[in-house]
Coordinates of C-alpha atoms in Angstrom, one line a residue:
Chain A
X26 CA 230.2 146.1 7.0
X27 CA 228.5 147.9 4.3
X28 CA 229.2 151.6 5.9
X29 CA 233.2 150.5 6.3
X30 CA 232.9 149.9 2.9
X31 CA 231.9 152.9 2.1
X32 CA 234.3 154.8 4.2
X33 CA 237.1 153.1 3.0
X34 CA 236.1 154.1 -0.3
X35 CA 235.5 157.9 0.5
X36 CA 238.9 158.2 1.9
X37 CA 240.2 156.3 -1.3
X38 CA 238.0 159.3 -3.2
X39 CA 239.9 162.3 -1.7
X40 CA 242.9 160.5 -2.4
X41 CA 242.4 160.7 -5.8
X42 CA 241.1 163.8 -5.8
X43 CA 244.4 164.9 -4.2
X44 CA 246.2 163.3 -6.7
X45 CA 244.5 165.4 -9.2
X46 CA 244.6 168.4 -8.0
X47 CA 248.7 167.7 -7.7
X48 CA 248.7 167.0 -11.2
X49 CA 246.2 170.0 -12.3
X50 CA 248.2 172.4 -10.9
X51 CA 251.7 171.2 -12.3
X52 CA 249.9 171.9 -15.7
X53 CA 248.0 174.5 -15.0
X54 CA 251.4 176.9 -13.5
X55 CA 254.1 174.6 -15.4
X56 CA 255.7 174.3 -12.2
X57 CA 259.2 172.9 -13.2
X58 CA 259.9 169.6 -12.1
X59 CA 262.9 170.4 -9.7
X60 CA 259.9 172.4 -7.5
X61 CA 257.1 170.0 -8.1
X62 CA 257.4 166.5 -10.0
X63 CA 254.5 165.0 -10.8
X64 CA 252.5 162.1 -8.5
X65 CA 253.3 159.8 -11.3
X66 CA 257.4 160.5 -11.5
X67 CA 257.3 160.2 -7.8
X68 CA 255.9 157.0 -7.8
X69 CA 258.2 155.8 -10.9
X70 CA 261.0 157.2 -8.7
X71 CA 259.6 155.1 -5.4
X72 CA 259.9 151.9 -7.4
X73 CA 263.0 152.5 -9.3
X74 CA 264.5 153.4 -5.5
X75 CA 263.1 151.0 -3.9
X76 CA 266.4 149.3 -3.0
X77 CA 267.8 152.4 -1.8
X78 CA 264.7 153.6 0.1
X79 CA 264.4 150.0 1.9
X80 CA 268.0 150.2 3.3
X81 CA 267.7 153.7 4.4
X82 CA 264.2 152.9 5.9
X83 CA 266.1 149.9 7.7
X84 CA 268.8 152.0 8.9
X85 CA 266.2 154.7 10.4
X86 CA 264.0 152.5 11.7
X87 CA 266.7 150.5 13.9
X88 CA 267.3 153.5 15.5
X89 CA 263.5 154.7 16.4
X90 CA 262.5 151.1 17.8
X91 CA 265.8 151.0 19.7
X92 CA 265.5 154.1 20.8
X93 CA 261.9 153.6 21.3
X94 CA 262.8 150.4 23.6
X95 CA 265.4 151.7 25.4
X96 CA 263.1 154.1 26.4
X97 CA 260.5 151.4 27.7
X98 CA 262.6 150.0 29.5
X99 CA 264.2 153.3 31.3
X100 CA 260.8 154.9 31.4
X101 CA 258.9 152.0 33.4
X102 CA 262.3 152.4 35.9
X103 CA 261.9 155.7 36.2
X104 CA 258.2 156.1 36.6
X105 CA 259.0 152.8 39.5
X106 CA 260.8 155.0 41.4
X107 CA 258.3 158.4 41.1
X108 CA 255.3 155.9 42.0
X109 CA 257.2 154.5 45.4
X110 CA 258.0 158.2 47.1
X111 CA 255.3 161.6 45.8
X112 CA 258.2 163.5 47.4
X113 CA 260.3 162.3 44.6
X114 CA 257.8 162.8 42.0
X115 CA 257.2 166.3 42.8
X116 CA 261.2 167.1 42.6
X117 CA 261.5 165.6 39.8
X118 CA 258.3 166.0 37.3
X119 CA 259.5 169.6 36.4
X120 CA 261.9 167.8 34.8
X121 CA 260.2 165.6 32.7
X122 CA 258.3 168.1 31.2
X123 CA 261.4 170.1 30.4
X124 CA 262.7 167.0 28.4
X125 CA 259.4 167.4 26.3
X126 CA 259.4 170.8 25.6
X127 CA 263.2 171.0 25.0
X128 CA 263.4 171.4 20.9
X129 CA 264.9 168.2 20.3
X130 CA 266.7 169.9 17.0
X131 CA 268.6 172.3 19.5
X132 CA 270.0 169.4 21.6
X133 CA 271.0 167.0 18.8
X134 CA 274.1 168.8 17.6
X135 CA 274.9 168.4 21.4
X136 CA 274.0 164.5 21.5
X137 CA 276.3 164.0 18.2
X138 CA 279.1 165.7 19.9
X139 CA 278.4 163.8 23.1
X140 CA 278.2 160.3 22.0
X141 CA 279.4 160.5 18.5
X142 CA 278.8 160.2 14.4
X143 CA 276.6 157.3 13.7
X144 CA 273.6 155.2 14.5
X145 CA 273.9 155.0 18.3
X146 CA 273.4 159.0 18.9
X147 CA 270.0 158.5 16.1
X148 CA 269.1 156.4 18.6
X149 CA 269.8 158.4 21.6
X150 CA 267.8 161.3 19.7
X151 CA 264.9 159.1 19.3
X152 CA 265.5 158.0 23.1
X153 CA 265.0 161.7 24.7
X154 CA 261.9 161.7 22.5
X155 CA 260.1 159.1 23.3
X156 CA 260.8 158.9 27.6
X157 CA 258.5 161.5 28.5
X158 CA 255.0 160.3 27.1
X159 CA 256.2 156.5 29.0
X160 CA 257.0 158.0 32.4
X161 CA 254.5 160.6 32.6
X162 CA 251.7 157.5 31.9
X163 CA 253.1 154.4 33.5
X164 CA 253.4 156.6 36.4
X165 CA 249.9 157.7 36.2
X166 CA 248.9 153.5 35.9
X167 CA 250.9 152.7 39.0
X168 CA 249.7 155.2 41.5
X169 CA 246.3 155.1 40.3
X170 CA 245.3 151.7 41.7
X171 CA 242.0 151.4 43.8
X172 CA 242.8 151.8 47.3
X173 CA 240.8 149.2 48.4
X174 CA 242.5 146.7 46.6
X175 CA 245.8 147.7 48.2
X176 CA 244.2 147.1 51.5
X177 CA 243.1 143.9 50.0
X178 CA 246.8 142.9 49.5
X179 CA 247.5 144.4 53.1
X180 CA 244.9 142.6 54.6
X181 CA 246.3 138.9 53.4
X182 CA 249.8 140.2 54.5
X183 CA 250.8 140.5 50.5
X184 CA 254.6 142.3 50.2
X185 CA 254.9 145.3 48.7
X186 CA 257.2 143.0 45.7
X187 CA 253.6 141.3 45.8
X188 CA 251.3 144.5 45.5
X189 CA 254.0 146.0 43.0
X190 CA 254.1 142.1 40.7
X191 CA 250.4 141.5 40.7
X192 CA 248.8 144.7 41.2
X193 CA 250.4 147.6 40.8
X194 CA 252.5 146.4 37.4
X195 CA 249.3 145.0 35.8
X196 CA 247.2 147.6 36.7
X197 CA 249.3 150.2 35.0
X198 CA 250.0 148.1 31.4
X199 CA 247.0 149.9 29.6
X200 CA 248.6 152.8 30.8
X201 CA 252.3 152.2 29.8
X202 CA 250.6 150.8 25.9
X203 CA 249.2 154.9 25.5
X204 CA 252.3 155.7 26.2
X205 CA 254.4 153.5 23.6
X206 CA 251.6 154.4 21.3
X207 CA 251.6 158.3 21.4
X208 CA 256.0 157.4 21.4
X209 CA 255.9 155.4 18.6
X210 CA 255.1 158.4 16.6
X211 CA 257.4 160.5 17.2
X212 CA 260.4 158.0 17.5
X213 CA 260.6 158.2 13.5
X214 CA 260.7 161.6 13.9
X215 CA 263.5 161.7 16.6
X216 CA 265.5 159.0 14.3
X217 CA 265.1 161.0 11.1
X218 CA 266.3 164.6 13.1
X219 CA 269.0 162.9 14.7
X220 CA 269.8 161.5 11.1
X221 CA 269.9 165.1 10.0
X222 CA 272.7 165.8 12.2
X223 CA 274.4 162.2 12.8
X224 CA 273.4 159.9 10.0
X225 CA 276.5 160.4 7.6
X226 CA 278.9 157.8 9.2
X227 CA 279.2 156.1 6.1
X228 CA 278.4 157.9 2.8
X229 CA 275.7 156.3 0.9
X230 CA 274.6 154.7 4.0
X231 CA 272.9 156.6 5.9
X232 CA 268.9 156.5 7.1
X233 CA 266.0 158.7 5.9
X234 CA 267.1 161.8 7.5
X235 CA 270.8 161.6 6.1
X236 CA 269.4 160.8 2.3
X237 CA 267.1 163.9 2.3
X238 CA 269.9 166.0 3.1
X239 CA 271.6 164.2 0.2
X240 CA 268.8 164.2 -2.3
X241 CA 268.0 168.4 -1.4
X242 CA 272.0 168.9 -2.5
X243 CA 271.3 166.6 -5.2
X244 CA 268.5 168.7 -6.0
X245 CA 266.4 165.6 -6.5
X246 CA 263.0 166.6 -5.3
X247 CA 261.1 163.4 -6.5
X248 CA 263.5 161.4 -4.6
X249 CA 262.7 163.4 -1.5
X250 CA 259.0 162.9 -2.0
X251 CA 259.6 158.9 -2.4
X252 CA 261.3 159.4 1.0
X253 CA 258.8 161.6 2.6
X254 CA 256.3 158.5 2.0
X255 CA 258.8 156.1 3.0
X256 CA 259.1 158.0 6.2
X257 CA 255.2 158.1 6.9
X258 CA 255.0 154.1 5.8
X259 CA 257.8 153.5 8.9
X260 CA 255.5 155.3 11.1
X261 CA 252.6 153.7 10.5
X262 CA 254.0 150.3 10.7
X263 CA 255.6 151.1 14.0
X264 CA 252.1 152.7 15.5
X265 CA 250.0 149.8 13.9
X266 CA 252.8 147.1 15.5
X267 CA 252.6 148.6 19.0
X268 CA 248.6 148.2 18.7
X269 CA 249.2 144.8 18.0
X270 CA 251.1 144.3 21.1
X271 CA 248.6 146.0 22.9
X272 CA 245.7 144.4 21.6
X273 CA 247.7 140.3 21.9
X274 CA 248.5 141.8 25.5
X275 CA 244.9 143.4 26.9
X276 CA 242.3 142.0 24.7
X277 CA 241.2 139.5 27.5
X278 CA 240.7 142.0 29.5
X279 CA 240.7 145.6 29.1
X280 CA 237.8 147.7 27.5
X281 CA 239.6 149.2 25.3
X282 CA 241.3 147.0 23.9
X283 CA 238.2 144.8 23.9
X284 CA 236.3 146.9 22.1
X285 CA 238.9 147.8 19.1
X286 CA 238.8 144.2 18.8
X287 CA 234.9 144.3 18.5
X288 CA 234.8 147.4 15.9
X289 CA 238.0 145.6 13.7
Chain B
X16 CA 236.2 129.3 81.9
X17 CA 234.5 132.1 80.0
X18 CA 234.4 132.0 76.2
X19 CA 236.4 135.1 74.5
X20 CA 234.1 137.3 72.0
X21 CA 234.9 137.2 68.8
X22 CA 235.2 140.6 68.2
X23 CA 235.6 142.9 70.9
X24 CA 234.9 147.3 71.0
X25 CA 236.4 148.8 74.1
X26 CA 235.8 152.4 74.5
X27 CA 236.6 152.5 70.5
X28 CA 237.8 156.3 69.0
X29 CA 238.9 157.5 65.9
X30 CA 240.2 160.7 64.4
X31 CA 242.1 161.2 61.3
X32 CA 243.8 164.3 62.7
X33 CA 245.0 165.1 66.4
X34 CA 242.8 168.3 66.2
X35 CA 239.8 166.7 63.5
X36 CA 236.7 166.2 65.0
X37 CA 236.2 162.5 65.5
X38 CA 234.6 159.7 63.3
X39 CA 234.1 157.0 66.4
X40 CA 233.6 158.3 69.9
X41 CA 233.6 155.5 72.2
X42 CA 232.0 152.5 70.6
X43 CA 231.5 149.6 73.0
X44 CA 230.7 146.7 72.0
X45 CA 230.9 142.7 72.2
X46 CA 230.0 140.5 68.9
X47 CA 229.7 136.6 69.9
X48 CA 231.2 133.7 67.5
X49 CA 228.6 133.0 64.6
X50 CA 226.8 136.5 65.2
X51 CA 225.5 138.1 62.5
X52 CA 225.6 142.1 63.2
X53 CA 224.7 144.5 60.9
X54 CA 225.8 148.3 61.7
X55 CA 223.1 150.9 60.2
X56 CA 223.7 154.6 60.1
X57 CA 223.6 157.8 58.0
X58 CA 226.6 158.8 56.1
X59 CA 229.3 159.9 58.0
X60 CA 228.9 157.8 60.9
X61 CA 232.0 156.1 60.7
X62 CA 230.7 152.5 59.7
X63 CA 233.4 152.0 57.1
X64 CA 235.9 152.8 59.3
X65 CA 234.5 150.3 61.9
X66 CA 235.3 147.7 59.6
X67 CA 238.8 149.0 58.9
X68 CA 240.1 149.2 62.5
X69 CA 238.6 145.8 63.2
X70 CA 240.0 144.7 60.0
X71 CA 243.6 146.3 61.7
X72 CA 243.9 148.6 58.2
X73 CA 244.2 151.8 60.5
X74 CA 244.8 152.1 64.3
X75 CA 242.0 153.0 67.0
X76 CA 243.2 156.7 67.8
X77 CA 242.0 155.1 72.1
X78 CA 240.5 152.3 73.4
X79 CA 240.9 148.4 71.7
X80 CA 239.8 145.7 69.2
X81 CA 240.1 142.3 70.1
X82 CA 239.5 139.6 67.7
X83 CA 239.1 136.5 69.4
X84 CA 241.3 138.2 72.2
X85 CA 244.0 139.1 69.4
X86 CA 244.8 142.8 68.4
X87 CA 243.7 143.0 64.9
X88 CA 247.1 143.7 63.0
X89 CA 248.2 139.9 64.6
X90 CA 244.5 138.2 63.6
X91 CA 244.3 139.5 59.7
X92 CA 244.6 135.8 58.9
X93 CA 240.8 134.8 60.3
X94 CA 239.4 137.9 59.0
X95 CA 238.5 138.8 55.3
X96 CA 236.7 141.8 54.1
X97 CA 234.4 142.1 51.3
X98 CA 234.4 145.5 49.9
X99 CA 231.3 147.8 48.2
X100 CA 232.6 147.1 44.8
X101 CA 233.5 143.6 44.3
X102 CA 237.1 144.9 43.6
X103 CA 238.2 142.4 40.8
X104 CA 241.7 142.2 39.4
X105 CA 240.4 142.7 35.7
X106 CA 243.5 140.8 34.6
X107 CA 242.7 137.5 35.8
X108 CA 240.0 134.7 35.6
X109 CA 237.7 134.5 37.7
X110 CA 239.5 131.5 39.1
X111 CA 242.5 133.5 39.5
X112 CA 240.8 136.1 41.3
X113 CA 239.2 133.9 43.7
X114 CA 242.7 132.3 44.3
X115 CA 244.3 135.7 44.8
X116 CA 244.2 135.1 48.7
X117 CA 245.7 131.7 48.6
X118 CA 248.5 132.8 46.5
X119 CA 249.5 135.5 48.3
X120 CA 249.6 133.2 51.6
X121 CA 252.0 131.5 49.5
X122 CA 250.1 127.7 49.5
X123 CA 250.7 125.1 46.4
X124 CA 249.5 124.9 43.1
X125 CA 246.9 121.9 43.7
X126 CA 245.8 122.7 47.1
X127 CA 244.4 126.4 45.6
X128 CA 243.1 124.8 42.7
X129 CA 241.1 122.7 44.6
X130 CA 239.8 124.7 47.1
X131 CA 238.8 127.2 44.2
X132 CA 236.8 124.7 42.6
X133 CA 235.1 124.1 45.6
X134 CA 234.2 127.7 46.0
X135 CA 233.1 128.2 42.7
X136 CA 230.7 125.5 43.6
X137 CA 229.5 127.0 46.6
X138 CA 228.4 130.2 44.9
X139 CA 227.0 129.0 42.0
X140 CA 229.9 130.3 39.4
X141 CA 231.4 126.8 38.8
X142 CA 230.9 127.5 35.0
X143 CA 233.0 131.0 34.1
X144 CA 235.6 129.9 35.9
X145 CA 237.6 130.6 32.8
X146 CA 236.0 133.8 31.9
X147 CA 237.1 137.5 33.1
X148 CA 235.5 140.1 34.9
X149 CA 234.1 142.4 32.2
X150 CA 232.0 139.4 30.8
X151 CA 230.2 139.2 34.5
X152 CA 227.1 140.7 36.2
X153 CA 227.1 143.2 38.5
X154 CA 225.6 140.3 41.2
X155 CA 228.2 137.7 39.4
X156 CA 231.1 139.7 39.9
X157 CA 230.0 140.1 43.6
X158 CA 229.9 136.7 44.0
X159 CA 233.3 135.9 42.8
X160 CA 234.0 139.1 45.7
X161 CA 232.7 136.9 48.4
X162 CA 233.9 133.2 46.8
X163 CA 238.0 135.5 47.1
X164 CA 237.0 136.5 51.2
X165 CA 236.0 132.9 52.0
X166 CA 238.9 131.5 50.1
X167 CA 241.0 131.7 53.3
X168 CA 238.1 129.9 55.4
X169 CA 238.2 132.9 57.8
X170 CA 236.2 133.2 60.9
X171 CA 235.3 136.8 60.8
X172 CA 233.9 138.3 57.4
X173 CA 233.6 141.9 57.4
X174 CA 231.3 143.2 54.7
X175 CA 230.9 147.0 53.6
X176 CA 228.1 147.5 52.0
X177 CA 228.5 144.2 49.4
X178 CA 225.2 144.6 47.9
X179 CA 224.4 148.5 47.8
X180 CA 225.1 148.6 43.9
X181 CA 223.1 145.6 42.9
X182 CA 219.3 146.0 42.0
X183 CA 216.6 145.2 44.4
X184 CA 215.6 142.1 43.0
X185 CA 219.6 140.7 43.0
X186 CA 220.3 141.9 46.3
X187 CA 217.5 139.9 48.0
X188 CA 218.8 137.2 46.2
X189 CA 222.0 137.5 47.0
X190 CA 220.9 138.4 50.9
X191 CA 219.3 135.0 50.8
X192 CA 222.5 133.0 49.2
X193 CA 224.5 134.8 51.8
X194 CA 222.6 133.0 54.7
X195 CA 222.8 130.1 52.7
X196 CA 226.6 130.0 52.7
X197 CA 227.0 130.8 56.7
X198 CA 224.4 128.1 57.3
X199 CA 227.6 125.9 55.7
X200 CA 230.1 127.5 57.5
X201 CA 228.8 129.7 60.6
X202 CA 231.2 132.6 60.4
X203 CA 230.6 135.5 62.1
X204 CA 229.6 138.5 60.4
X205 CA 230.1 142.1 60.3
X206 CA 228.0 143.8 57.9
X207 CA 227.4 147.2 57.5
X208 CA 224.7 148.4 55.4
X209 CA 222.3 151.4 54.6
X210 CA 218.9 149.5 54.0
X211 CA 217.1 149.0 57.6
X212 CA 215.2 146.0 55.4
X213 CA 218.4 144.1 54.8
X214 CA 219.7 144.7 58.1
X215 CA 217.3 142.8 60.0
X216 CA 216.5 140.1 57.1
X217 CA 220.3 139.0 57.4
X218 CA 221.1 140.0 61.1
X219 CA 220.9 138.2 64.7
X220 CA 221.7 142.0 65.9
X221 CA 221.3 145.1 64.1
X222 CA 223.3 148.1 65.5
X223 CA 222.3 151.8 65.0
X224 CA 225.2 154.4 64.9
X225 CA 224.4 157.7 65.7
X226 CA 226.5 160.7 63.4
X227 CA 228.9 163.0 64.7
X228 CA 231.3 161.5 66.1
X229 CA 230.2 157.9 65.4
X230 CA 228.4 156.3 68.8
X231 CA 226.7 153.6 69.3
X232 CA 222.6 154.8 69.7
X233 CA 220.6 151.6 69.8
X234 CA 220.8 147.7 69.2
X235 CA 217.7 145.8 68.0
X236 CA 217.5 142.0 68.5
X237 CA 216.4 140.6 65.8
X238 CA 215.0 136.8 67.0
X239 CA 213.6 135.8 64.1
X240 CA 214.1 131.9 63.2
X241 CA 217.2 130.7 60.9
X242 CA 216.8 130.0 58.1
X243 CA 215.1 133.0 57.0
X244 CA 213.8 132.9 53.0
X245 CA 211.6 135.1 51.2
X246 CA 208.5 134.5 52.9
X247 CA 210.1 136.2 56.2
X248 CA 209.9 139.5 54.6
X249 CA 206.3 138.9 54.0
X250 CA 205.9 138.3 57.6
X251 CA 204.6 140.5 60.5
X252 CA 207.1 140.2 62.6
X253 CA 210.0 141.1 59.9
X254 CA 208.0 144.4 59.4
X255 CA 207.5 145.3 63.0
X256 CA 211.3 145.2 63.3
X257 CA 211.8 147.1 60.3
X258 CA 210.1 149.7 61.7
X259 CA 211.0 149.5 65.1
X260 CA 214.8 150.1 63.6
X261 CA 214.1 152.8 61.2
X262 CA 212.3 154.7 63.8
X263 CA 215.3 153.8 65.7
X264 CA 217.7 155.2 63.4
X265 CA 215.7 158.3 62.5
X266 CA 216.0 159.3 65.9
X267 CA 220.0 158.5 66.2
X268 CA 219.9 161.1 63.1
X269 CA 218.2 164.4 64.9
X270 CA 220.3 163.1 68.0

């Protein structure tokens, strides 16, 4: 207890000492504030904003956890079907990777122009993102299963919709949560670069990628700042929310999960 | 009328491959109801996969099984097997794992609930019921492994190597309890095993597979009295039979 203390106030140290160093060198090169503003205008600006940066945090996050959802559910149906046939997986892996490694910037200006100006192509950005990381490991749950327990299964004449219901699908749930996890992540940043290209339905409306376009014309560089944290507080909350999920769902009975609970 | 073994070898092979060598080469062999047989060997005999084609998991490549005169695929419901690791479902109870059986053979809510009770009971586990798998002992969790097999009340248990991961001390123990339970219910056993000790303090027959391909080399009668406890290891007659067997099996391995 003592030591988490005292870790928690370390990283609270080089905070500050970031903070300062910020400051130090806006006075020590009189960097103008269009370049640099100071910690303390950003933070004026963050609470002055707030209304602003809550509704365009809204907007963007609607996008990354439907996006992130949508590609739940279309992952754990695709990795189904690579897990029933290895003759399917091996055609079609390759291609999983590709999606990836594709730069997702390169293939949002196609999205937009595919499925349109607005929210729903954010959310299609944030979609492609975020499918790999869930097929690649809820596929590597369900074909992982100890062979003996599929004979198990066999050997009390179990159905293969019994093996896949309560053995197969359980088994691979710690599996599928790395995989929402390492998503999660980058979901905001799928929502925020399809917002770069697709976020200006309605002016004034947009999410965060559409009001740092606006506040770099603007020229309003502590507003960008306010936005860059509001940006990195949506990704937190959406990483810190799946591990909840994870932990409500496996702390019975998975290790790791277990022992997060133990350390926290 | 003459009775119908229990389980029944006839001129038994096995390969994985058309041109691999093979792991069984013509295993003969009649097991009686309420036998207890253990099958010792070195690696690679093919005593695992023994248990599997009795267990009708994979096919005899020639020859037949007959399990109570039934070919194993059509006799999986008086048969359970009991694997090296106690193979939990890390997900449920231990209640729920020991009704796993039930529910997949698709009986009612009470009736598994009671008969898991009563198996709980039996093996001593009546108390974590509620609890999972990761808060158990390595002999616990084995126990809950064995409570699951007997769930179905089968006549045949097939065991592969239960106990080999368990320390000394919990594997006698656990050797003993296991002879306790078939005093209750008098199933017949196939157990296969690498300790020659445990072998013949559990076993009415103890059979010695030689390697390369898997054959049977020698059987050992073991007639010592039912029920056996800890003092029979400390007896003579245990020990001559120990010996007997792993002298026995040493020469199955030079062939």
């Amino acid at each position: 207890m003592k030591s988490k203390l005292k870790l928690l106030l370390n990283s609270v140290a080089v905070f500050a000492a970031l903070l300062a160093m910020w400051q130090g060198i806006i006075w020590a090169f009189a960097v103008p504030s269009y370049m640099l503003p100071s910690p303390w205008v950003v933070a004026k600006t963050f609470a002055m904003r707030l209304p602003d940066l809550w509704a365009s945090t809204m907007i963007s996050a609607e996008a990354a956890v439907g996006g992130l959802l949508a590609s739940i559910v279309v992952g754990v149906l695709i990795a189904l079907v690579f897990a029933r046939s290895r003759w399917i997986r091996t055609m079609f892996y390759p291609y999983t990777i590709l999606l990836q490694t594709v730069p997702i910037v390169a293939i949002a200006p196609l999205i937009l122009m595919w499925v349109g100006q607005g929210i729903l192509s954010v959310g299609v950005v944030a979609f492609i993102i975020c499918l790999a990381p869930i097929i690649a490991n809820t596929t590597q749950g369900l074909v992982s299963v100890d062979e003996n327990l599929v004979q198990l299964f066999l050997m009390h004449n179990a159905s293969q919709g019994q093996i896949l219901r309560k053995l197969r699908l359980p088994h691979s749930l710690p599996y599928l949560f790395v995989g929402v996890r390492i998503s999660s992540g980058i979901a905001v940043i799928g929502a925020i670069t399809g917002e770069l290209f697709a976020g200006s339905g309605q002016v004034g409306r947009g999410g965060i990628g559409y009001s740092i376009l606006y506040a770099q014309t603007q020229v309003q560089t502590d507003y960008l700042f306010a936005l860059v944290i509001a940006a990195t507080v949506l990704g937190f909350t959406l990483f810190f929310a799946v591990m909840f999920f994870e932990w409500l769902a496996l702390h019975h009975w998975h290790e790791s999960a277990a022992e997060s609970r133990a350390d926290g | 009328m003459t009775t119908v073994p229990e389980v029944l070898f006839k001129g038994v092979s096995k390969r994985f491959a058309a041109n691999a060598a093979p792991v069984l080469d013509g295993i003969d062999m009649s097991i009686e109801r309420g036998e207890f047989v253990s099958i010792v060997g070195p690696s690679g005999c093919g005593k695992s996969t023994l248990l599997k084609l009795v267990a009708g998991l994979s096919a005899c490549t020639s020859g037949e099984i007959a399990v109570n005169g039934m070919q194993p695929k059509n006799a999986r419901e008086m048969v359970s097997f009991v694997f090296q690791d106690a193979t939990l479902l890390p997900w449920r109870t231990v209640e729920r794992n020991v009704a796993l059986a039930l529910e997949l053979e698709g009986r009612t809510r009470d009736e598994t609930a009671a008969a898991v009770a009563k198996l709980l009971e039996l093996v001593g586990l009546a108390e974590v019921g509620k609890s999972y798998p990761r808060q158990l002992s390595g002999g616990m969790k084995m126990r809950v492994s064995i409570a699951r097999a007997l769930a179905t009340r089968p006549r045949v248990l097939l065991m592969d190597e239960p106990f080999a991961a368990l320390d000394e001390m919990t594997r006698d123990r656990m050797n003993e309890e296991l002879l306790r339970l078939r005093g209750e219910q008098n199933w017949t056993v196939l157990f296969v095993t690498h300790s020659v000790a445990e072998a013949v303090f559990l076993s009415s027959r103890v059979v010695v597979l030689a390697p390369h391909p898997g054959r049977v080399a020698h059987e050992v009668v073991v007639d010592l009295p039912y029920p056996r406890t800890g003092e029979t290891r400390e007896s003579e007659a245990f020990d001559a039979l120990v010996n007997k067997t792993s002298k026995l099996l040493r020469e199955a391995y030079r062939g």
